[in-house]
Coordinates of C-alpha atoms in Angstrom, one line a residue:
Chain A
X1 CA 94.1 80.6 88.4
X2 CA 94.7 76.6 88.0
X3 CA 92.3 75.2 90.6
X4 CA 94.7 72.1 90.9
X5 CA 97.1 73.8 93.1
X6 CA 96.9 75.2 96.1
X7 CA 95.8 79.1 96.4
X8 CA 98.9 79.9 98.8
X9 CA 101.2 79.4 96.1
X10 CA 99.0 80.8 93.5
X11 CA 99.3 83.9 95.7
X12 CA 102.5 84.6 96.2
X13 CA 103.4 83.6 92.0
X14 CA 100.1 85.8 91.4
X15 CA 102.3 88.7 93.6
X16 CA 105.5 88.2 91.9
X17 CA 103.4 87.9 88.3
X18 CA 102.1 91.0 88.7
X19 CA 104.9 92.8 89.9
X20 CA 106.8 92.0 86.6
X21 CA 103.4 92.6 83.9
X22 CA 101.5 94.5 85.7
X23 CA 97.6 93.3 86.2
X24 CA 96.5 94.1 82.9
X25 CA 98.9 92.1 81.0
X26 CA 97.4 89.5 82.9
X27 CA 94.4 88.7 81.8
X28 CA 93.1 87.0 85.0
X29 CA 89.3 86.2 85.8
X30 CA 87.6 89.1 87.9
X31 CA 88.3 86.6 91.2
X32 CA 92.3 85.9 90.4
X33 CA 92.8 89.5 89.9
X34 CA 90.9 90.7 93.0
X35 CA 93.3 87.8 94.7
X36 CA 96.4 89.0 93.1
X37 CA 95.7 92.1 93.7
X38 CA 94.5 92.1 97.6
X39 CA 97.6 89.8 97.7
X40 CA 99.9 92.0 96.4
X41 CA 98.2 95.3 98.4
X42 CA 98.2 93.8 101.8
X43 CA 102.4 93.0 101.1
X44 CA 102.7 96.4 100.2
X45 CA 100.8 97.6 103.3
X46 CA 102.6 95.0 105.5
X47 CA 106.1 96.3 104.3
X48 CA 105.5 100.0 105.1
X49 CA 104.0 98.8 108.6
X50 CA 107.0 96.4 109.8
X51 CA 110.3 96.9 108.0
X52 CA 113.1 99.5 109.5
X53 CA 115.4 101.0 106.9
X54 CA 117.9 99.4 109.0
X55 CA 116.6 96.0 109.0
X56 CA 116.3 95.7 104.9
X57 CA 120.1 95.9 103.8
X58 CA 120.8 92.5 105.6
X59 CA 117.7 90.5 105.3
X60 CA 116.7 87.7 103.9
X61 CA 114.4 87.7 100.9
X62 CA 110.8 86.3 101.3
X63 CA 111.0 82.7 101.7
X64 CA 110.4 81.4 98.1
X65 CA 107.7 79.0 96.6
X66 CA 108.4 75.5 97.9
X67 CA 107.2 73.4 94.9
X68 CA 105.2 70.9 94.7
X69 CA 104.5 68.9 97.4
X70 CA 103.0 65.3 98.9
X71 CA 99.4 64.2 97.4
X72 CA 96.7 62.2 99.0
X73 CA 93.2 61.1 98.6
X74 CA 90.7 62.4 100.8
X75 CA 87.0 61.5 100.8
X76 CA 84.7 63.3 103.3
X77 CA 80.6 64.3 102.8
X78 CA 79.9 68.3 102.2
X79 CA 76.4 69.1 102.5
X80 CA 75.2 65.5 102.3
X81 CA 77.5 64.6 99.3
X82 CA 80.8 62.1 98.7
X83 CA 83.7 63.8 97.7
X84 CA 86.5 62.2 96.6
X85 CA 89.7 65.0 95.5
X86 CA 93.4 64.4 95.6
X87 CA 94.5 67.3 97.3
X88 CA 98.7 68.6 98.2
X89 CA 98.4 68.0 101.8
X90 CA 98.9 71.7 102.3
X91 CA 95.4 72.5 101.5
X92 CA 93.2 73.9 104.0
X93 CA 89.7 72.3 104.2
X94 CA 89.2 76.0 103.2
X95 CA 91.0 75.6 100.1
X96 CA 89.5 72.6 99.7
X97 CA 86.2 73.9 99.1
X98 CA 86.7 76.9 97.7
X99 CA 89.2 75.8 95.3
X100 CA 88.1 72.3 94.3
X101 CA 84.7 72.0 95.1
X102 CA 83.8 75.6 94.1
X103 CA 81.8 76.3 97.0
X104 CA 82.9 79.5 97.6
X105 CA 80.6 80.6 99.6
X106 CA 82.9 80.0 102.9
X107 CA 85.2 83.1 102.6
X108 CA 88.9 83.7 103.3
X109 CA 89.1 86.7 105.5
X110 CA 92.2 86.4 107.4
X111 CA 93.1 83.2 106.8
X112 CA 94.8 82.9 110.5
X113 CA 91.5 81.5 112.7
X114 CA 90.9 85.4 114.0
X115 CA 87.8 86.7 112.2
X116 CA 85.8 83.6 110.9
X117 CA 84.3 84.4 107.8
X118 CA 85.3 80.7 107.4
X119 CA 83.1 79.2 109.7
X120 CA 81.7 75.7 108.7
X121 CA 80.4 73.0 110.8
X122 CA 82.1 69.4 111.0
X123 CA 80.0 66.8 112.7
X124 CA 77.9 69.8 113.5
X125 CA 80.3 71.6 115.7
X126 CA 81.5 75.3 114.0
X127 CA 85.0 75.6 113.3
X128 CA 87.5 77.9 111.5
X129 CA 88.1 76.3 108.2
X130 CA 91.3 77.7 107.3
X131 CA 92.8 76.4 110.3
X132 CA 92.5 72.7 109.4
X133 CA 94.1 70.3 106.4
X134 CA 91.7 68.9 104.4
X135 CA 93.7 66.0 104.5
X136 CA 92.4 65.7 108.6
X137 CA 88.8 65.4 107.6
X138 CA 88.4 61.9 106.5
X139 CA 85.2 60.1 106.4
X140 CA 84.0 63.8 107.8
X141 CA 80.4 65.2 107.2
X142 CA 81.1 68.8 106.3
X143 CA 78.4 71.9 105.9
X144 CA 79.2 75.0 104.6
X145 CA 76.5 77.7 103.7
X146 CA 75.3 76.1 100.6
X147 CA 74.1 73.5 102.7
X148 CA 72.0 75.1 105.2
X149 CA 69.6 76.8 102.5
X150 CA 69.0 78.0 99.2
X151 CA 67.9 80.6 97.6
X152 CA 64.7 79.3 97.0
X153 CA 64.6 77.5 99.9
X154 CA 66.1 79.8 103.2
X155 CA 67.9 78.6 106.5
X156 CA 65.8 80.5 109.1
X157 CA 68.7 82.2 109.9
X158 CA 69.9 83.4 106.3
X159 CA 66.1 84.5 106.4
X160 CA 66.2 86.2 109.6
X161 CA 69.7 87.8 108.6
X162 CA 67.8 89.4 105.3
X163 CA 64.7 90.2 107.7
X164 CA 67.1 91.9 110.1
X165 CA 69.4 93.7 107.5
X166 CA 72.4 91.1 109.5
X167 CA 75.0 92.8 106.7
X168 CA 76.5 95.2 105.0
X169 CA 78.7 94.2 102.7
X170 CA 77.9 90.8 103.3
X171 CA 81.4 88.8 103.4
X172 CA 81.2 87.8 106.8
X173 CA 77.7 86.6 106.2
X174 CA 77.7 83.2 105.4
X175 CA 80.7 82.6 108.6
X176 CA 77.9 84.6 110.7
X177 CA 75.1 82.3 109.8
X178 CA 77.1 79.0 110.0
X179 CA 78.6 79.9 113.5
X180 CA 74.9 81.3 114.5
X181 CA 72.9 78.1 114.0
X182 CA 75.8 76.1 115.7
X183 CA 76.1 78.3 118.3
X184 CA 72.9 78.2 119.0
X185 CA 73.1 74.5 119.1
X186 CA 75.8 74.8 121.8
X187 CA 73.1 77.0 124.1
X188 CA 70.7 73.9 123.6
X189 CA 73.5 71.2 124.9
X190 CA 74.1 73.5 127.8
X191 CA 77.7 74.6 127.0
X192 CA 79.2 77.4 129.7
X193 CA 80.0 80.6 128.1
X194 CA 82.6 83.2 130.1
X195 CA 79.4 84.8 130.3
X196 CA 77.8 82.0 132.3
X197 CA 77.2 82.8 135.7
X198 CA 76.5 79.9 137.4
X199 CA 78.7 76.9 135.8
X200 CA 76.3 74.2 136.7
X201 CA 73.0 75.8 135.9
X202 CA 72.0 75.1 132.0
X203 CA 73.3 79.0 129.8
X204 CA 70.0 80.9 128.8
X205 CA 70.7 83.3 125.5
X206 CA 71.3 86.7 126.9
X207 CA 72.0 89.2 124.9
X208 CA 75.4 89.4 126.7
X209 CA 75.5 85.7 126.5
X210 CA 74.8 85.8 122.3
X211 CA 77.6 88.7 121.9
X212 CA 80.1 86.3 123.8
X213 CA 79.6 83.8 122.0
X214 CA 79.8 85.3 118.9
X215 CA 82.8 86.9 119.2
X216 CA 84.9 84.4 116.6
X217 CA 83.0 86.6 114.3
X218 CA 83.8 89.7 113.2
X219 CA 81.9 92.1 111.0
X220 CA 84.4 95.0 109.3
X221 CA 81.2 96.8 108.9
X222 CA 79.9 96.8 112.0
X223 CA 75.9 95.2 111.7
X224 CA 76.4 93.5 115.2
X225 CA 73.1 95.0 116.7
X226 CA 71.4 93.7 112.9
X227 CA 73.0 90.5 113.6
X228 CA 72.0 90.2 116.9
X229 CA 68.5 90.4 116.3
X230 CA 68.3 88.4 113.4
X231 CA 69.8 85.4 115.8
X232 CA 67.8 86.1 119.2
X233 CA 64.8 85.7 116.4
X234 CA 65.7 82.2 115.6
X235 CA 66.9 81.6 119.2
X236 CA 63.0 82.6 120.4
X237 CA 61.5 80.1 117.6
X238 CA 63.6 77.3 118.3
X239 CA 63.7 77.4 121.7
Chain B
X1 CA 103.6 76.8 103.6
X2 CA 106.8 74.1 102.8
X3 CA 105.5 70.7 101.7
X4 CA 104.9 67.8 104.2
X5 CA 103.7 64.2 103.6
X6 CA 101.0 63.2 106.2
X7 CA 99.9 60.5 107.9
X8 CA 97.5 59.4 110.5
X9 CA 98.5 57.4 113.5
X10 CA 96.4 54.9 114.8
X11 CA 97.9 54.4 118.2
X12 CA 99.8 56.7 120.7
X13 CA 102.9 54.0 120.8
X14 CA 102.7 54.1 116.9
X15 CA 102.4 58.2 116.8
X16 CA 105.6 58.7 119.0
X17 CA 107.4 56.1 117.4
X18 CA 106.8 57.7 113.9
X19 CA 108.0 60.9 115.0
X20 CA 111.2 59.7 116.2
X21 CA 111.5 57.8 112.9
X22 CA 111.2 61.4 111.0
X23 CA 113.4 63.9 112.9
X24 CA 111.5 67.0 111.4
X25 CA 107.6 65.2 111.9
X26 CA 105.1 66.8 114.4
X27 CA 102.2 65.7 115.7
X28 CA 99.4 67.3 114.8
X29 CA 95.1 67.3 117.0
X30 CA 93.7 71.0 116.7
X31 CA 96.4 72.6 114.6
X32 CA 94.9 75.8 115.4
X33 CA 98.2 76.7 116.2
X34 CA 100.8 74.8 114.1
X35 CA 99.0 75.8 110.8
X36 CA 99.1 79.2 112.0
X37 CA 102.5 79.1 112.4
X38 CA 103.1 77.2 109.3
X39 CA 101.8 79.4 106.9
X40 CA 104.0 82.1 108.0
X41 CA 107.1 79.1 107.9
X42 CA 107.4 79.7 111.3
X43 CA 106.7 75.8 111.9
X44 CA 108.2 73.7 109.1
X45 CA 108.0 70.3 109.5
X46 CA 108.5 68.1 107.1
X47 CA 106.4 65.1 108.2
X48 CA 103.0 65.3 110.3
X49 CA 101.5 62.6 112.5
X50 CA 97.9 63.4 112.5
X51 CA 97.0 62.0 116.7
X52 CA 92.9 62.5 116.3
X53 CA 92.6 59.0 115.5
X54 CA 93.9 57.9 118.9
X55 CA 91.3 57.6 121.1
X56 CA 92.3 59.7 123.5
X57 CA 89.5 62.0 123.5
X58 CA 87.8 60.8 126.9
X59 CA 87.0 61.9 130.2
X60 CA 87.6 59.5 132.8
X61 CA 87.8 59.0 136.6
X62 CA 91.4 57.9 138.3
X63 CA 91.4 55.2 141.0
X64 CA 92.4 58.5 143.7
X65 CA 89.0 60.1 142.8
X66 CA 90.4 62.4 140.5
X67 CA 90.0 63.0 136.8
X68 CA 91.8 62.1 133.4
X69 CA 91.5 63.9 130.7
X70 CA 92.4 62.2 126.9
X71 CA 94.9 64.4 125.4
X72 CA 92.8 64.8 122.8
X73 CA 89.5 66.3 124.3
X74 CA 88.5 69.4 122.7
X75 CA 88.3 72.6 125.2
X76 CA 85.0 73.3 124.4
X77 CA 84.0 69.4 125.9
X78 CA 86.3 69.9 128.9
X79 CA 84.9 72.8 129.6
X80 CA 81.5 71.8 129.5
X81 CA 82.5 67.8 131.0
X82 CA 79.8 68.6 134.6
X83 CA 83.0 66.9 136.6
X84 CA 84.5 69.2 135.8
X85 CA 82.0 72.3 135.9
X86 CA 81.2 70.9 139.5
X87 CA 84.6 70.1 140.7
X88 CA 86.9 72.1 138.8
X89 CA 85.4 75.0 138.0
X90 CA 88.6 76.9 137.4
X91 CA 89.4 74.9 134.9
X92 CA 86.4 75.1 132.8
X93 CA 86.5 79.5 134.0
X94 CA 89.6 79.3 132.4
X95 CA 89.0 77.2 129.0
X96 CA 86.2 79.4 128.5
X97 CA 88.2 82.7 128.9
X98 CA 90.5 81.6 125.8
X99 CA 89.9 82.0 122.1
X100 CA 86.5 81.7 120.2
X101 CA 83.8 79.4 119.9
X102 CA 84.9 77.9 116.7
X103 CA 88.9 77.2 118.0
X104 CA 87.5 75.8 121.3
X105 CA 86.1 73.0 119.5
X106 CA 89.3 72.3 117.4
X107 CA 91.8 73.0 120.3
X108 CA 92.8 69.8 122.5
X109 CA 93.7 69.6 126.0
X110 CA 97.8 68.9 125.0
X111 CA 97.8 71.2 122.1
X112 CA 96.7 73.8 124.5
X113 CA 100.0 73.2 127.0
X114 CA 101.9 72.7 123.5
X115 CA 100.4 76.0 122.0
X116 CA 103.4 78.5 121.5
X117 CA 104.2 82.7 122.4
X118 CA 102.0 85.1 120.3
X119 CA 104.8 87.2 120.9
X120 CA 104.5 89.6 118.1
X121 CA 108.4 89.5 118.0
X122 CA 108.0 85.6 117.6
X123 CA 105.7 85.5 114.1
X124 CA 107.6 88.3 112.3
X125 CA 110.1 86.5 110.5
X126 CA 111.4 90.1 109.6
X127 CA 112.3 90.8 113.1
X128 CA 115.2 89.2 115.2
X129 CA 113.7 85.9 117.9
X130 CA 116.0 83.8 120.1
X131 CA 113.1 81.4 120.3
X132 CA 112.4 81.1 116.2
X133 CA 116.0 81.7 115.3
X134 CA 118.4 80.8 118.1
X135 CA 120.8 83.4 118.2
X136 CA 119.4 85.8 116.3
X137 CA 118.4 88.1 119.4
X138 CA 115.3 89.3 120.6
X139 CA 113.4 92.6 119.5
X140 CA 111.0 92.2 122.5
X141 CA 113.5 93.6 124.6
X142 CA 113.9 97.3 124.3
X143 CA 111.4 97.3 121.8
X144 CA 107.6 96.6 122.3
X145 CA 106.8 95.0 125.3
X146 CA 103.6 95.7 127.1
X147 CA 102.6 92.1 126.7
X148 CA 105.7 90.6 127.7
X149 CA 106.9 88.3 130.9
X150 CA 108.0 90.5 134.3
X151 CA 109.3 87.1 136.1
X152 CA 111.9 84.2 135.3
X153 CA 113.0 86.0 132.4
X154 CA 116.6 85.8 130.4
X155 CA 118.5 88.6 128.3
X156 CA 117.7 86.0 125.5
X157 CA 113.9 86.1 125.7
X158 CA 111.0 88.1 128.2
X159 CA 108.2 85.6 125.8
X160 CA 104.9 84.9 128.0
X161 CA 103.0 81.5 127.7
X162 CA 99.5 82.1 126.6
X163 CA 97.4 79.8 127.6
X164 CA 94.4 80.1 130.1
X165 CA 94.3 76.1 130.1
X166 CA 97.6 76.0 131.9
X167 CA 97.2 78.5 134.3
X168 CA 94.3 76.1 136.1
X169 CA 96.2 73.4 135.1
X170 CA 98.9 74.9 138.0
X171 CA 96.8 75.9 140.1
X172 CA 95.2 72.5 140.3
X173 CA 98.2 70.4 140.3
X174 CA 98.0 68.5 137.4
X175 CA 100.2 65.7 136.3
X176 CA 101.0 65.8 132.7
X177 CA 100.9 61.8 131.2
X178 CA 102.8 60.9 128.3
X179 CA 104.4 58.3 126.0
X180 CA 107.9 58.5 124.4
X181 CA 109.2 57.0 121.0
X182 CA 111.2 54.0 123.3
X183 CA 107.4 53.2 124.0
X184 CA 108.2 54.2 127.9
X185 CA 105.6 56.7 129.7
X186 CA 106.3 59.0 132.0
X187 CA 104.5 61.9 134.5
X188 CA 105.6 65.1 134.8
X189 CA 103.8 67.5 137.0
X190 CA 102.9 70.4 135.5
X191 CA 105.1 72.7 137.7
X192 CA 107.8 71.3 136.0
X193 CA 106.3 70.6 132.2
X194 CA 106.9 74.5 131.3
X195 CA 110.5 75.8 131.0
X196 CA 111.8 79.4 131.7
X197 CA 113.2 80.5 128.8
X198 CA 117.3 80.9 130.1
X199 CA 119.5 80.6 127.0
X200 CA 117.4 78.3 125.1
X201 CA 114.0 80.1 124.7
X202 CA 113.7 78.0 121.9
X203 CA 112.5 75.1 123.9
X204 CA 108.6 75.6 125.7
X205 CA 108.5 72.4 127.5
X206 CA 109.8 69.4 128.9
X207 CA 109.4 66.8 126.5
X208 CA 111.7 65.1 124.6
X209 CA 111.4 64.9 120.5
X210 CA 108.8 62.5 119.9
X211 CA 107.4 62.4 123.2
X212 CA 103.7 62.6 122.5
X213 CA 100.9 63.7 126.2
X214 CA 98.3 60.8 125.8
X215 CA 96.7 62.8 128.8
X216 CA 96.6 65.6 132.0
X217 CA 95.7 64.1 135.5
X218 CA 93.5 66.2 138.0
X219 CA 93.8 65.2 141.4
X220 CA 91.3 65.3 143.7
X221 CA 88.8 68.0 144.0
X222 CA 90.1 70.5 146.8
X223 CA 86.8 72.4 146.9
X224 CA 87.1 76.1 147.4
X225 CA 85.9 79.3 145.7
X226 CA 87.3 78.5 142.4
X227 CA 87.3 81.7 139.8
X228 CA 89.8 83.2 136.6
X229 CA 89.6 86.2 136.1
X230 CA 91.3 87.6 132.9
X231 CA 92.2 90.6 132.3
X232 CA 92.3 91.9 128.6
X233 CA 92.4 94.6 126.5
X234 CA 88.8 93.6 125.3
X235 CA 86.2 91.9 126.8
X236 CA 86.4 88.9 124.1
X237 CA 88.8 86.7 122.4
X238 CA 91.8 88.2 123.4
X239 CA 94.8 87.1 125.0
X240 CA 95.0 87.7 128.7
X241 CA 97.7 91.0 129.5
X242 CA 97.4 89.3 133.5
X243 CA 95.6 86.4 134.4
X244 CA 95.0 85.3 138.2
X245 CA 93.2 81.3 138.7
X246 CA 92.4 81.1 142.3
X247 CA 90.8 78.4 144.7
X248 CA 89.6 80.2 147.9
X249 CA 88.9 78.1 150.8
X250 CA 86.3 79.1 153.2
X251 CA 88.5 80.0 156.0
X252 CA 90.6 82.1 153.5
X253 CA 93.8 79.9 152.7
X254 CA 94.0 79.2 149.1
X255 CA 95.8 78.6 146.1
X256 CA 96.9 81.0 143.2
X257 CA 98.9 81.2 139.6
X258 CA 98.8 83.7 137.1
X259 CA 98.9 83.5 133.5
X260 CA 100.4 86.6 131.1
X261 CA 103.4 87.3 133.9
X262 CA 106.2 84.4 132.6
X263 CA 107.5 82.0 130.0
X264 CA 104.7 79.8 132.0
X265 CA 101.9 79.5 134.4
X266 CA 103.8 81.1 137.5
X267 CA 103.0 80.0 141.0
X268 CA 105.4 80.1 144.2
X269 CA 103.9 77.9 147.2
X270 CA 105.2 79.6 149.2
X271 CA 103.6 82.5 148.6
X272 CA 100.2 81.3 149.4
X273 CA 100.8 81.0 152.9
X274 CA 100.2 84.6 152.9
X275 CA 96.9 85.0 151.6
X276 CA 94.7 85.0 154.8
X277 CA 96.7 88.4 154.5
X278 CA 95.3 89.3 151.6
X279 CA 97.0 90.6 148.3
X280 CA 99.6 92.5 149.0
X281 CA 101.2 90.2 150.8
X282 CA 100.4 87.3 148.9
X283 CA 102.1 89.4 145.8
X284 CA 104.9 90.4 147.3
X285 CA 106.4 87.0 148.0
X286 CA 104.6 85.7 144.5
X287 CA 106.2 88.8 142.1
X288 CA 109.6 88.8 144.6
X289 CA 112.4 89.8 141.9
X290 CA 110.5 91.1 139.2
X291 CA 111.9 92.5 136.4
X292 CA 109.4 94.2 134.2
X293 CA 110.1 96.8 131.5
X294 CA 109.5 100.5 131.1
X295 CA 106.3 99.4 129.2
X296 CA 105.0 96.1 131.3
X297 CA 106.1 97.2 134.7
X298 CA 101.8 98.0 135.5
X299 CA 101.5 94.0 135.2
X300 CA 102.9 93.7 138.9
X301 CA 100.0 96.2 140.4
X302 CA 97.7 94.3 137.9
X303 CA 98.1 91.1 139.7
X304 CA 97.9 92.5 143.1
X305 CA 94.7 94.2 142.3
X306 CA 92.9 91.5 140.3
X307 CA 94.1 89.2 143.3
X308 CA 92.4 91.8 145.7
X309 CA 89.4 91.2 143.6
X310 CA 89.2 87.5 143.6
X311 CA 89.6 87.6 146.9
X312 CA 87.2 90.4 147.9
X313 CA 84.3 87.8 146.0
X314 CA 85.4 84.9 147.6
X315 CA 84.8 86.5 150.6
X316 CA 81.9 88.0 149.8
X317 CA 80.2 84.3 148.3

């Protein structure tokens, strides 16, 4: 996979290539192979779920690869380190981090802002990096899971997730941890939530508040109770 | 995603003028809805104008004791503002009822008003949709329509407006301030801002091409017990089936706007005179002439029951 190109484009071309040749002929890396097969399989599933036979004949073919786009220079800091990139304007912040800076901790789950696996912090605030363009972040300070801690020196939230077994497959975990760290900051800053009883009082991190505030991070394995325990432990320490 | 060029605007006038120069241009602020639609090629701008640097991110008092909310104020910051929490509780409640913590940190006040429907037929490019592709038909009419509109519908479209914030803005009588590409400014009452679908469901609002929202203003606080009741299929991070934004005064009078039932936040001021007589009387006028489908007829009853709950709570408090 060519890291200089937008991954959406790679995915659609990868699909075409796989349909033509079969995966064994491509000789792709493990990651590229998984991306291609995953894209292909989800496409087939969507086809079966959505298509109605009478629609197929009259329908236009799927949107074609749209060719190279405009490029733009962008500078921001990632985990404290200044980074200068020249990117296709279509590159999301998530793709810039993963495909161009090779910070693959942030994960691409749904790629439409619904799962939270791509959560990073920009200026200390949690966002979903799949719904933001890299070129919108000139001069910003971005923190990813790689910037929170290292295997030798874990962030307290990372250590708590390990201690409480707050994951199973681990795919949502970097997003859960980035989200949780920023979420505790939001509670401290007094930002209300949907379950805050008194809008004018300072919110407390009750179990109900924790669940509501973390609802933007989905865990398909269902490790929620352990995730909640991990976050509660860190919240108790920092309160 | 289709290719596009990108520029960062420095002033609102410059942004509006840039949009006029590039007919295929769109403004981008939070991007949470636009980028999603661009990935699906439902939106295909050839040029993006980043308006995040316009400095429209402040909340200020107005001369007549109201609030002017900059177009770029993030949903989180608006919900958390002390003045909003104290005097416009319905707005704070509506904001935190929407989306997720991450999305509220990105989404802006203007962008929230301009978000597009979440009708599944609009999102599925293999289905007909007059909003996405004018003249192609409506898949929702005769299709799966449980989420769809019951008021103000047309033969071309039964989509709903998805915003929670806009429903609160409607009950608060907010005003949308804009600048047009020729540099002229105007103020649009929120009641007139969103359109009903009619024969042109692809046009969501009265904004002209290149017109940029600069602020939303709220009039002087009206007090009362303010609440936002959102009924949805799961407890968090889901769009409303129906929602009630209400301001109830101690004497039993009040205002109510409803979300999830129309192409715009739904409010009928005349129905509010029935408020002291209870939810049934109000809803009989508020949703008079409802045209539900067999799948979403429950929404009429649901609005009545939700309003009854809001009124009971206001009375008890």
